[in-house]
PDB file of C-alpha atoms in Angstrom:
ATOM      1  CA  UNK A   1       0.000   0.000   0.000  1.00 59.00           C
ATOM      2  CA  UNK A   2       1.067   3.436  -0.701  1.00 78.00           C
ATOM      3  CA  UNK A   3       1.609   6.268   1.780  1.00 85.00           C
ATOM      4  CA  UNK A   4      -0.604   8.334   0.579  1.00 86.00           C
ATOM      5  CA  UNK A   5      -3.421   5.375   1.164  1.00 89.00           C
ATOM      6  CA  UNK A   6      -2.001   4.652   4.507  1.00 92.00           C
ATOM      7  CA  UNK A   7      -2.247   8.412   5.805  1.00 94.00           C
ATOM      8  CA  UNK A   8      -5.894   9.203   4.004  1.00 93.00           C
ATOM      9  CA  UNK A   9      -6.989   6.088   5.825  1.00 94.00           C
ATOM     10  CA  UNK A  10      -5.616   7.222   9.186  1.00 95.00           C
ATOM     11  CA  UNK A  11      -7.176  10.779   8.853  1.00 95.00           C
ATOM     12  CA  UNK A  12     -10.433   9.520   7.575  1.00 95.00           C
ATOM     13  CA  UNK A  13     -10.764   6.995  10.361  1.00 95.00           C
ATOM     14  CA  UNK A  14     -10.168   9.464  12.890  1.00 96.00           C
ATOM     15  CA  UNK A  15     -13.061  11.438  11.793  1.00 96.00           C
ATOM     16  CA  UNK A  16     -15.334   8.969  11.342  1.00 95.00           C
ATOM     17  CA  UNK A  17     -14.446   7.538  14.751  1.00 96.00           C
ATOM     18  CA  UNK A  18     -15.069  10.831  16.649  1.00 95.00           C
ATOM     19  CA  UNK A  19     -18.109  10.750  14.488  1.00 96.00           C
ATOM     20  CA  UNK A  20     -19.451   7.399  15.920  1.00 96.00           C
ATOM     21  CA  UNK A  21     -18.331   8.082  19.259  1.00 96.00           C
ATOM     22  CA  UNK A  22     -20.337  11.391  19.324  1.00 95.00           C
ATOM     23  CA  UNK A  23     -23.437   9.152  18.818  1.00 95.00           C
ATOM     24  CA  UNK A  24     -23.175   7.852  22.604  1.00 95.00           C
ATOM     25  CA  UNK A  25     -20.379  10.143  24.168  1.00 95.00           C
ATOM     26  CA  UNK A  26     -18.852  13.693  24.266  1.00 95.00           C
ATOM     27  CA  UNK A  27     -17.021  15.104  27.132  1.00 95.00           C
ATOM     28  CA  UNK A  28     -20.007  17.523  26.971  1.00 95.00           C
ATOM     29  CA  UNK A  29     -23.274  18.336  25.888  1.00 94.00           C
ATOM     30  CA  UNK A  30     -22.500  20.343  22.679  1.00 93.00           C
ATOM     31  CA  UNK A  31     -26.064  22.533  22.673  1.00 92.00           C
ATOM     32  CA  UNK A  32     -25.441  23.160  26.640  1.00 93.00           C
ATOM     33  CA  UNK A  33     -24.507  27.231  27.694  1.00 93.00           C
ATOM     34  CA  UNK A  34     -22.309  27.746  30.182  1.00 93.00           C
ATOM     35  CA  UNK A  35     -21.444  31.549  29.881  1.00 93.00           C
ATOM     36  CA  UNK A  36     -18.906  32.280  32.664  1.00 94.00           C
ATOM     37  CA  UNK A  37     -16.995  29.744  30.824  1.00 93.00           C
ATOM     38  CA  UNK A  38     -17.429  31.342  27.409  1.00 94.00           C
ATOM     39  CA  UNK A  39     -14.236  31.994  24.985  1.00 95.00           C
ATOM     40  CA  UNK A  40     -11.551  30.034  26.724  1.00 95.00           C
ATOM     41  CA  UNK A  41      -8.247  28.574  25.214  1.00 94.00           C
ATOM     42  CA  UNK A  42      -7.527  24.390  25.062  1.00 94.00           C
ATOM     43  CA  UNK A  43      -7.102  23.680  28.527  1.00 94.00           C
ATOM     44  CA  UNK A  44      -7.754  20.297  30.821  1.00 94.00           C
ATOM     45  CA  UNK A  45     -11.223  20.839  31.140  1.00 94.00           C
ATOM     46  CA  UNK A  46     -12.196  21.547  27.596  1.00 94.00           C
ATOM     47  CA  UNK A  47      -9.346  20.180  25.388  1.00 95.00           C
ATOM     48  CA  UNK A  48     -10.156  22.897  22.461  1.00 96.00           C
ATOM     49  CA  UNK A  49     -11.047  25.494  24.537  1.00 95.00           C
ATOM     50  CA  UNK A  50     -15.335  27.057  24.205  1.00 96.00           C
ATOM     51  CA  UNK A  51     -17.239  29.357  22.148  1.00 95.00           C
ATOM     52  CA  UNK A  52     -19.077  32.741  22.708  1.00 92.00           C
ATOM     53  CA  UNK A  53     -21.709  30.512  24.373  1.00 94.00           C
ATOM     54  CA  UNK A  54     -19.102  28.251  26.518  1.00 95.00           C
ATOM     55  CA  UNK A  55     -20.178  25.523  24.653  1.00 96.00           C
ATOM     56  CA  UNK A  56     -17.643  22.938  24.614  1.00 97.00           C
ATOM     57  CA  UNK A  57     -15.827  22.746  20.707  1.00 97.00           C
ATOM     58  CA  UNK A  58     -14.715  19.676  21.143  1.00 96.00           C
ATOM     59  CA  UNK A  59     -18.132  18.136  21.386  1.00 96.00           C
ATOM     60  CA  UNK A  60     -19.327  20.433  19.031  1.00 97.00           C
ATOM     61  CA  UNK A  61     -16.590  19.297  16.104  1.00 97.00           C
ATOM     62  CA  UNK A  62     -17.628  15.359  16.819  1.00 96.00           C
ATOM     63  CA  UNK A  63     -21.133  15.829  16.576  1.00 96.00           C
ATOM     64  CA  UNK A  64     -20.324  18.401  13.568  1.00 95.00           C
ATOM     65  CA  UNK A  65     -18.278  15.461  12.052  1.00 96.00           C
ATOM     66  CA  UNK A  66     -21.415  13.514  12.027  1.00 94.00           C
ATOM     67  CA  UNK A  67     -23.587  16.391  10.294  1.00 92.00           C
ATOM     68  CA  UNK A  68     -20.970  17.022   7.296  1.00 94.00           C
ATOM     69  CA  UNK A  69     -20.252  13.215   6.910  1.00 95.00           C
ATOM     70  CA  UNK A  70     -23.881  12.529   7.018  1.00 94.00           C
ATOM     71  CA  UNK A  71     -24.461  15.237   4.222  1.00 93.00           C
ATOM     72  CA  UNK A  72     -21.904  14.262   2.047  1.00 94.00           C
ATOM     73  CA  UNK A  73     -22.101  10.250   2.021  1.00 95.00           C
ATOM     74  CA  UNK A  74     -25.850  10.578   1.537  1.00 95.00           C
ATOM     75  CA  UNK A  75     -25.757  13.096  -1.072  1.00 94.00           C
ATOM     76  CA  UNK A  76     -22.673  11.053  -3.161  1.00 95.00           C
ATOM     77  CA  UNK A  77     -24.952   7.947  -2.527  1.00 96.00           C
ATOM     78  CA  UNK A  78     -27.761   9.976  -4.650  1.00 95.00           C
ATOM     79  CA  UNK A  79     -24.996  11.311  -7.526  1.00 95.00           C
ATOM     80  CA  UNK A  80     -23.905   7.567  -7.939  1.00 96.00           C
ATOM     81  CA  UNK A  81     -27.390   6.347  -7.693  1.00 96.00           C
ATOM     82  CA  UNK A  82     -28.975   7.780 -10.276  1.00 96.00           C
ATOM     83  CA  UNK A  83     -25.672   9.373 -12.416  1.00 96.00           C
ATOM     84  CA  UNK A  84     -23.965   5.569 -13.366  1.00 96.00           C
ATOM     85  CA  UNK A  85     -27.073   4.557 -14.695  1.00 96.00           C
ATOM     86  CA  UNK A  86     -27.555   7.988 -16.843  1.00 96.00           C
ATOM     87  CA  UNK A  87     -23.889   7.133 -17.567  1.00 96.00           C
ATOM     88  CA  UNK A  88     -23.942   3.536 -18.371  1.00 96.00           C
ATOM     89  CA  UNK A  89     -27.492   4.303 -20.835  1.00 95.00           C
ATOM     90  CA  UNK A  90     -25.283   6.817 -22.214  1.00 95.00           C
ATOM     91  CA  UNK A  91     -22.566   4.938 -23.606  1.00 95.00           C
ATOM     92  CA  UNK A  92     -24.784   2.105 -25.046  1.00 93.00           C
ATOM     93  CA  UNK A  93     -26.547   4.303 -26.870  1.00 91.00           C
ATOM     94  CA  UNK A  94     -23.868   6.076 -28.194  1.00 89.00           C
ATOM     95  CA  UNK A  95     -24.803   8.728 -30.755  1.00 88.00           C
ATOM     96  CA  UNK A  96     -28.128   8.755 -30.003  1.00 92.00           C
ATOM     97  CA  UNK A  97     -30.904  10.981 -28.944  1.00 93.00           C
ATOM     98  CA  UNK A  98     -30.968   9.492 -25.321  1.00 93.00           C
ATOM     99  CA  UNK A  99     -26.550  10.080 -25.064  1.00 93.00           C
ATOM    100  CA  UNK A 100     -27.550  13.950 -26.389  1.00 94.00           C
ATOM    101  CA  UNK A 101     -29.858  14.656 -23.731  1.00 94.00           C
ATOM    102  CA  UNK A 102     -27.466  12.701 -21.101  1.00 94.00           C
ATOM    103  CA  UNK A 103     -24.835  14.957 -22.107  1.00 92.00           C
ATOM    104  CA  UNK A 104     -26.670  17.709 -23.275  1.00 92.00           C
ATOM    105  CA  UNK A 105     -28.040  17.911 -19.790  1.00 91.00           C
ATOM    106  CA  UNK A 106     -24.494  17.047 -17.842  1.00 90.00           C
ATOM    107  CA  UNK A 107     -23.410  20.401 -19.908  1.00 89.00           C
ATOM    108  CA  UNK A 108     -25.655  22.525 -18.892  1.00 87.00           C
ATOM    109  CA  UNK A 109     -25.063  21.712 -15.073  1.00 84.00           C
ATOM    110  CA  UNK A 110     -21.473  22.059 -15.136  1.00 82.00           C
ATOM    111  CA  UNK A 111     -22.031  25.296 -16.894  1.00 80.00           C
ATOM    112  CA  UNK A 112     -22.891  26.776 -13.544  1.00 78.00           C
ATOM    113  CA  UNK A 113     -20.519  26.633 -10.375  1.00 75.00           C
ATOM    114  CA  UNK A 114     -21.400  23.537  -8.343  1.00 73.00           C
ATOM    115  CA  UNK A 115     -21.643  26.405  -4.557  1.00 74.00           C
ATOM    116  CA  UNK A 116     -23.763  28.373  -6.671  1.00 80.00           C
ATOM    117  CA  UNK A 117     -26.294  26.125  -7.868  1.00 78.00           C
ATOM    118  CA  UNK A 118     -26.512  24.555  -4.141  1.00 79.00           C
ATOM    119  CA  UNK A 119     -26.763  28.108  -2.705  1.00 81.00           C
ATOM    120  CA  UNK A 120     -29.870  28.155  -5.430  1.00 82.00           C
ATOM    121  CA  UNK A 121     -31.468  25.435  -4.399  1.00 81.00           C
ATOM    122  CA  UNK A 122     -31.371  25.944  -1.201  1.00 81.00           C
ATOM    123  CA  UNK A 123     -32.358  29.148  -1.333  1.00 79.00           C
ATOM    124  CA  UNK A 124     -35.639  28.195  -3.302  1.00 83.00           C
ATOM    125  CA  UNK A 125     -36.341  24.636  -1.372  1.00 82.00           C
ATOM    126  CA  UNK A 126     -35.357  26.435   2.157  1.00 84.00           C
ATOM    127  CA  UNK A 127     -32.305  26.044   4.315  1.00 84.00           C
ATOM    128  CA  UNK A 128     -31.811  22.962   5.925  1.00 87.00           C
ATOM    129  CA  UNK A 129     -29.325  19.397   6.020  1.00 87.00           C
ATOM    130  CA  UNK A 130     -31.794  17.471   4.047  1.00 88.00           C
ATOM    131  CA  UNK A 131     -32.624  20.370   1.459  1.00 88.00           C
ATOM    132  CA  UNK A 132     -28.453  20.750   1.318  1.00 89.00           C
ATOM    133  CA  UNK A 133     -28.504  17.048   0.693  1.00 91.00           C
ATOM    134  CA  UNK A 134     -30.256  17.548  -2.279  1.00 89.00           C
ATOM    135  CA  UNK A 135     -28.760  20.406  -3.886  1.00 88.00           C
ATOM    136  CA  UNK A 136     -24.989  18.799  -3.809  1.00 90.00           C
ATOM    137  CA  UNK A 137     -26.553  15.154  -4.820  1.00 92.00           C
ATOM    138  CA  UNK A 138     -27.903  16.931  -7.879  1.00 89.00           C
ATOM    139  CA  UNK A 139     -24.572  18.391  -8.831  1.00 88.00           C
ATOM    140  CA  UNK A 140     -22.958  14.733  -8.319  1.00 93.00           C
ATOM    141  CA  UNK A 141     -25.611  13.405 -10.504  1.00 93.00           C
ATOM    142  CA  UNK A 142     -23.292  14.697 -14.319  1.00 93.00           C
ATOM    143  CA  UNK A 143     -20.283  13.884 -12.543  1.00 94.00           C
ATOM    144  CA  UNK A 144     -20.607  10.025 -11.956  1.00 96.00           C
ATOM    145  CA  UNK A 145     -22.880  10.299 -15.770  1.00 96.00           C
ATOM    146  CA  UNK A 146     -19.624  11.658 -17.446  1.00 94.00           C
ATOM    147  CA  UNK A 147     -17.225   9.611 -15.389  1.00 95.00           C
ATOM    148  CA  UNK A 148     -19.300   6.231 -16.250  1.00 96.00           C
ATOM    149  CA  UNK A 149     -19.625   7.141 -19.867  1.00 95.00           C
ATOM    150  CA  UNK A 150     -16.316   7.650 -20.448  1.00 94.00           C
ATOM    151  CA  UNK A 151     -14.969   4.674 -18.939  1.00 93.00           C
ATOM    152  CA  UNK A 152     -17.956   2.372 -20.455  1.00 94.00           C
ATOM    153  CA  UNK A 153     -17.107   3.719 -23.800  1.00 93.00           C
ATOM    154  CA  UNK A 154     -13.449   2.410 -23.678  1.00 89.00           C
ATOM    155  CA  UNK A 155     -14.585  -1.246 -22.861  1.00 92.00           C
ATOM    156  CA  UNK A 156     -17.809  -1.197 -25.314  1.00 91.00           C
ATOM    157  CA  UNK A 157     -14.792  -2.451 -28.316  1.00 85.00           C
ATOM    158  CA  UNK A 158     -13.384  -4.543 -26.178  1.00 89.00           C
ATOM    159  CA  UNK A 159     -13.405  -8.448 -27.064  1.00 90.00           C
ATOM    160  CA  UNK A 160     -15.323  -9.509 -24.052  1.00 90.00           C
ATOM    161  CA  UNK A 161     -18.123  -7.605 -24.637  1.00 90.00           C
ATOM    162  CA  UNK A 162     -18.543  -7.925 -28.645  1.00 89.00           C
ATOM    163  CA  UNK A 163     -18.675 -12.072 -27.368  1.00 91.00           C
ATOM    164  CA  UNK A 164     -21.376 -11.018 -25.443  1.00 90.00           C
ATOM    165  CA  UNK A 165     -22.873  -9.528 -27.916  1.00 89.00           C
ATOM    166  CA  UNK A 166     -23.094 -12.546 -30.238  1.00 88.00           C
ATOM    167  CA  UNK A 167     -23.959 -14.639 -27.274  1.00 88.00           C
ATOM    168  CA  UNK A 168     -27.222 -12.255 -27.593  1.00 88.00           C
ATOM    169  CA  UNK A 169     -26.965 -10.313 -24.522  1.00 89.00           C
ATOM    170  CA  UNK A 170     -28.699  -7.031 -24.765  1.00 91.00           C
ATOM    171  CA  UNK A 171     -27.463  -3.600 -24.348  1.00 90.00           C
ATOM    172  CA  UNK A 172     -28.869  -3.547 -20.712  1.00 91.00           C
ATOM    173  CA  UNK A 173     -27.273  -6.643 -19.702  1.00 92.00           C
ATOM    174  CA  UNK A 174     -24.279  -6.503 -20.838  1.00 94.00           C
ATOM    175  CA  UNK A 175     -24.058  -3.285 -19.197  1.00 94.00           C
ATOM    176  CA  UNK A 176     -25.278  -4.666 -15.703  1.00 92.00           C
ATOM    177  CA  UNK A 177     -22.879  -7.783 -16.258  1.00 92.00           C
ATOM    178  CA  UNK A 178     -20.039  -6.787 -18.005  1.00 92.00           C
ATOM    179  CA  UNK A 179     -19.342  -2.694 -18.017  1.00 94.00           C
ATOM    180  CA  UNK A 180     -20.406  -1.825 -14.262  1.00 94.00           C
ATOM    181  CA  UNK A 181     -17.856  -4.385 -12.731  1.00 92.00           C
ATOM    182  CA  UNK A 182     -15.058  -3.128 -14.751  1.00 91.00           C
ATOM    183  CA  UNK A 183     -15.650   0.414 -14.006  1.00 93.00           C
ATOM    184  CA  UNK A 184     -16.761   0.286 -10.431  1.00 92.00           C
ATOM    185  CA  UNK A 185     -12.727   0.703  -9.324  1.00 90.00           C
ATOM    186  CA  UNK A 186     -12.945   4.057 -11.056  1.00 91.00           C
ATOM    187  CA  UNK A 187     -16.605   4.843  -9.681  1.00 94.00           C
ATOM    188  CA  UNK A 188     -14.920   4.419  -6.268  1.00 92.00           C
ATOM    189  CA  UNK A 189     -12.272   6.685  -6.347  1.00 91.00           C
ATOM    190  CA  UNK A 190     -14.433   8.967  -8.106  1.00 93.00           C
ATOM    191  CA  UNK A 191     -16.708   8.448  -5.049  1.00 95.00           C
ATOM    192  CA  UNK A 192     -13.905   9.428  -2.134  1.00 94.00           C
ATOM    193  CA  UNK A 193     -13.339  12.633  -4.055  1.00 92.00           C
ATOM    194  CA  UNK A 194     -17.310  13.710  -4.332  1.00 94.00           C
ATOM    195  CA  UNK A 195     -17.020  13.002  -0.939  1.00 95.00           C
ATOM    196  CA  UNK A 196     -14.827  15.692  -0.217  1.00 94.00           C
ATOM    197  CA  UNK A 197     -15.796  17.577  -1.826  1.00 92.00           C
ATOM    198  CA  UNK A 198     -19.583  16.900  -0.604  1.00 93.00           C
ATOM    199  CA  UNK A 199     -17.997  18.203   2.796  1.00 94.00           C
ATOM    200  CA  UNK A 200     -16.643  21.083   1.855  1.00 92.00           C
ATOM    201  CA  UNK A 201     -19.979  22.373  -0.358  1.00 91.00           C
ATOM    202  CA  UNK A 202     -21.633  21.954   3.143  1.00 92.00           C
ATOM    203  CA  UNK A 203     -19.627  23.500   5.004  1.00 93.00           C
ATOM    204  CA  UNK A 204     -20.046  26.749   2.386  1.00 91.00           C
ATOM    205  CA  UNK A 205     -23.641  26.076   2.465  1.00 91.00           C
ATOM    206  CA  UNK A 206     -23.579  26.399   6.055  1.00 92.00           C
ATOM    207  CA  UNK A 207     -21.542  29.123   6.796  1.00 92.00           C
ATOM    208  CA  UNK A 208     -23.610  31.309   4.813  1.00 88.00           C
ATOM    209  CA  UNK A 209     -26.752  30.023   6.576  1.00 89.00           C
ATOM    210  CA  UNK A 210     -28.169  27.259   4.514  1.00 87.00           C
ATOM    211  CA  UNK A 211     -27.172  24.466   5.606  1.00 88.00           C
ATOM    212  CA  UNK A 212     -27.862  22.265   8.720  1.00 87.00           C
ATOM    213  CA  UNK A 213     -29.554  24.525  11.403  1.00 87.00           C
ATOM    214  CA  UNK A 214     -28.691  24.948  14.941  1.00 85.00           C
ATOM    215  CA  UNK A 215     -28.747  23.456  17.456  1.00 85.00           C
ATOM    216  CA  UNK A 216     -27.216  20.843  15.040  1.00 89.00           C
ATOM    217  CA  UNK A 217     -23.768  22.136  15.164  1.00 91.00           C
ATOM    218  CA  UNK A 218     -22.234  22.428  11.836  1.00 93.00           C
ATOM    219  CA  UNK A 219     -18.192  23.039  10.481  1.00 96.00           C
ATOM    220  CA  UNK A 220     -19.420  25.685   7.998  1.00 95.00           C
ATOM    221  CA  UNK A 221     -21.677  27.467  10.748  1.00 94.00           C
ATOM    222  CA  UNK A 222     -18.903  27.617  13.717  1.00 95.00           C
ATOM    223  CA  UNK A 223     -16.539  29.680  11.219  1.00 95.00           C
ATOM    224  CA  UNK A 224     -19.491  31.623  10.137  1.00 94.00           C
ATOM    225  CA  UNK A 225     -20.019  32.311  13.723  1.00 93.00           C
ATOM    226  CA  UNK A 226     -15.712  32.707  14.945  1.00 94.00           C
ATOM    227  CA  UNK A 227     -15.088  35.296  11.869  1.00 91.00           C
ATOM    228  CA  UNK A 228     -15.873  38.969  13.916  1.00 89.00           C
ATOM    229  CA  UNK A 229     -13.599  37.062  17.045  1.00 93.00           C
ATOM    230  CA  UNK A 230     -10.618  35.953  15.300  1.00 91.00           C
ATOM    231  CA  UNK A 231      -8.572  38.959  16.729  1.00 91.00           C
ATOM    232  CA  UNK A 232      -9.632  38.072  20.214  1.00 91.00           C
ATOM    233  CA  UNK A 233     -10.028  34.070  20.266  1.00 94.00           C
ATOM    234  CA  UNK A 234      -8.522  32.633  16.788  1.00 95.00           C
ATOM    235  CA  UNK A 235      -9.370  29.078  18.357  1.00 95.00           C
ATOM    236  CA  UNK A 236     -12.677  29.700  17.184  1.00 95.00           C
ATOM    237  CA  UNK A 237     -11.827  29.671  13.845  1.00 95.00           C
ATOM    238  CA  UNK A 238      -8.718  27.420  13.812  1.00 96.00           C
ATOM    239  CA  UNK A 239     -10.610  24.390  15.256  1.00 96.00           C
ATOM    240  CA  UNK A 240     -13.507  23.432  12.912  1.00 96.00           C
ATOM    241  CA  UNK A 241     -11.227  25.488  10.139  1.00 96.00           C
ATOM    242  CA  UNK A 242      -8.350  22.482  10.869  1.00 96.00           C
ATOM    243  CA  UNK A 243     -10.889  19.729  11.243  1.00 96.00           C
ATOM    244  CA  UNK A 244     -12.218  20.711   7.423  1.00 96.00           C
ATOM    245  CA  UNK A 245      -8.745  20.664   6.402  1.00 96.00           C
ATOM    246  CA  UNK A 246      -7.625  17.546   7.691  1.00 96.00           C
ATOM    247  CA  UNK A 247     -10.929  15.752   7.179  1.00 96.00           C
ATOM    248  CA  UNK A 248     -10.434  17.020   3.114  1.00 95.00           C
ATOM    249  CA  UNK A 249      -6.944  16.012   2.912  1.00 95.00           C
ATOM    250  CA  UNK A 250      -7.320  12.755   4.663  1.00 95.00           C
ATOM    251  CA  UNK A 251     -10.291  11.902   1.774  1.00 95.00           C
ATOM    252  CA  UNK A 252      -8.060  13.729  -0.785  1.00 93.00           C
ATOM    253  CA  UNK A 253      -5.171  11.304   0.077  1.00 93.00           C
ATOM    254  CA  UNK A 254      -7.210   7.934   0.266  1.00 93.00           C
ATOM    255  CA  UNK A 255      -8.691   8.801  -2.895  1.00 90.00           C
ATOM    256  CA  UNK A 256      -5.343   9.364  -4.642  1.00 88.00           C
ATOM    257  CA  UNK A 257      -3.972   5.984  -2.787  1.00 87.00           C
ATOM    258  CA  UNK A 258      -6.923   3.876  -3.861  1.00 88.00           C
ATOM    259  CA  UNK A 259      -6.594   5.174  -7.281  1.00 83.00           C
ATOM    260  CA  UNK A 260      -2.481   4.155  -7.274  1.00 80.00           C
ATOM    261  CA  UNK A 261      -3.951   0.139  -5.512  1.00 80.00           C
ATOM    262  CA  UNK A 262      -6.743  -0.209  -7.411  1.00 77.00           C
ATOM    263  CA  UNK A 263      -4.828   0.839 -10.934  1.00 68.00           C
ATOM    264  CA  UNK A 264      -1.422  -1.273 -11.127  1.00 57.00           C
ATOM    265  CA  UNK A 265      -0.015   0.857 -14.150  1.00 57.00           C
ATOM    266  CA  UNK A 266      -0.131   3.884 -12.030  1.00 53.00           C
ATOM    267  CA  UNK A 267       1.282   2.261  -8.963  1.00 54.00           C
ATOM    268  CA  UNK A 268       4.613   0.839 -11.099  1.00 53.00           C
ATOM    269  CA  UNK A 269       4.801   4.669 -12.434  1.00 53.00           C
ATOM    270  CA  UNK A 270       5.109   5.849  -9.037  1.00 53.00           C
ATOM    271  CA  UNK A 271       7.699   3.429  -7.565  1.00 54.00           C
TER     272      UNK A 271
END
């Protein structure tokens, strides 16, 4: 395994651990006030210090963790869901009506900055984690369609599948059968990168207000609320700031590593 596998993995277990383990513990309740505590720095008591509110951070990140990981692996589940069959209909039809409108349609979403089209969905469905759900699953939707299609078109000339062919298999089976397996290692990276990015577009949705509403705590929504105190108490901004970061990286890095394991040409290039 490669390093960069081997440290994505690490980071993105962490954060899925403190995830889980905000599910039945966090040093503290992460909606409770506790004023005369308010603003202070990483100390014993509260390990990265409190907020305006005195509401621990720590406990606030982990059960933030589960809000942005929630968001993302839900919405990438809907992109993949619906966008590999658009993709895989695509490239069997090639040339046709049905691969125009696939594409046609993949253009004309990509023609628009993936924030931007979430910020206007949002803004016309409402703010909330499930309407924020929907607006960056809908932007997934052309990526995995593109992503499939490309990769399906390679292997549609391929021996294999013109022997299915004149065994009589249909365009639908062969693509269930044949094209799907030999593309999912591709759909997978693919997958850890939407996921990333999935976090980040709702964290952006959130800090401006539209994405999962308090007293959920959210990554996006603690820097909204740390950016007039950074002269004061920069904590507030470096904590869930560095927990996007590293949660990003870690998912930027196991992508890249699964894409070196899973693709043996790439991982003799490297070595």
């Amino acid at each position: 395994m490669t390093r960069n596998l081997i440290l994505g993995a690490v980071l993105s277990s962490l954060v899925l651990l403190a995830a889980a383990v905000s599910f039945i513990w966090t040093p503290f309740d992460h909606a409770a006030m506790n004023i005369p505590a308010k603003l202070q720095t990483p100390n014993a008591q509260h390990w990265l210090g409190t907020d305006h509110f005195g509401r621990d951070l720590m406990s606030m990140i982990m059960v933030g963790a589960r809000t942005s990981i929630a968001v993302a692996l839900v919405a990438v589940g809907i992109g993949m869901g619906a966008g590999v069959p658009l993709g895989l209909a695509a490239a069997a039809r090639k040339g046709s009506w049905l691969d125009e409108l696939i594409m046609r349609g993949n253009d004309l979403v990509f023609a628009f900055p993936s924030l931007v089209i979430a910020i206007l969905i949002t803004a016309v469905l409402g703010a909330g984690a499930v309407n924020a759900i929907i607006a960056i699953g809908i932007f997934n939707i052309p990526v995995f369609a593109r992503i499939t299609r490309g990769a399906a078109l390679s292997l549609w000339e391929r021996e294999f599948i013109l022997a299915a062919r004149v065994a009589g298999k249909g365009a639908a089976r062969i693509s269930a059968e044949h094209i799907l397996p030999n593309v999912m290692n591709l759909l997978i990276v693919q997958g850890t990168i939407q996921f990333s990015l999935g976090i980040l577009a709702e964290a952006g949705l959130s800090y401006v207000g539209l994405g999962a509403q308090p007293p959920t705590p959210s990554w996006g929504r603690m820097l909204a609320d740390a950016q007039t105190m950074v002269s004061f108490a920069p904590h507030l901004a470096l904590v869930p700031g560095m927990a996007i970061i590293l949660t990003v990286l870690g998912l930027n890095l196991l992508g890249d590593g699964l894409r070196d394991y899973l693709d043996p040409k790439l991982r003799m290039a490297r070595s």
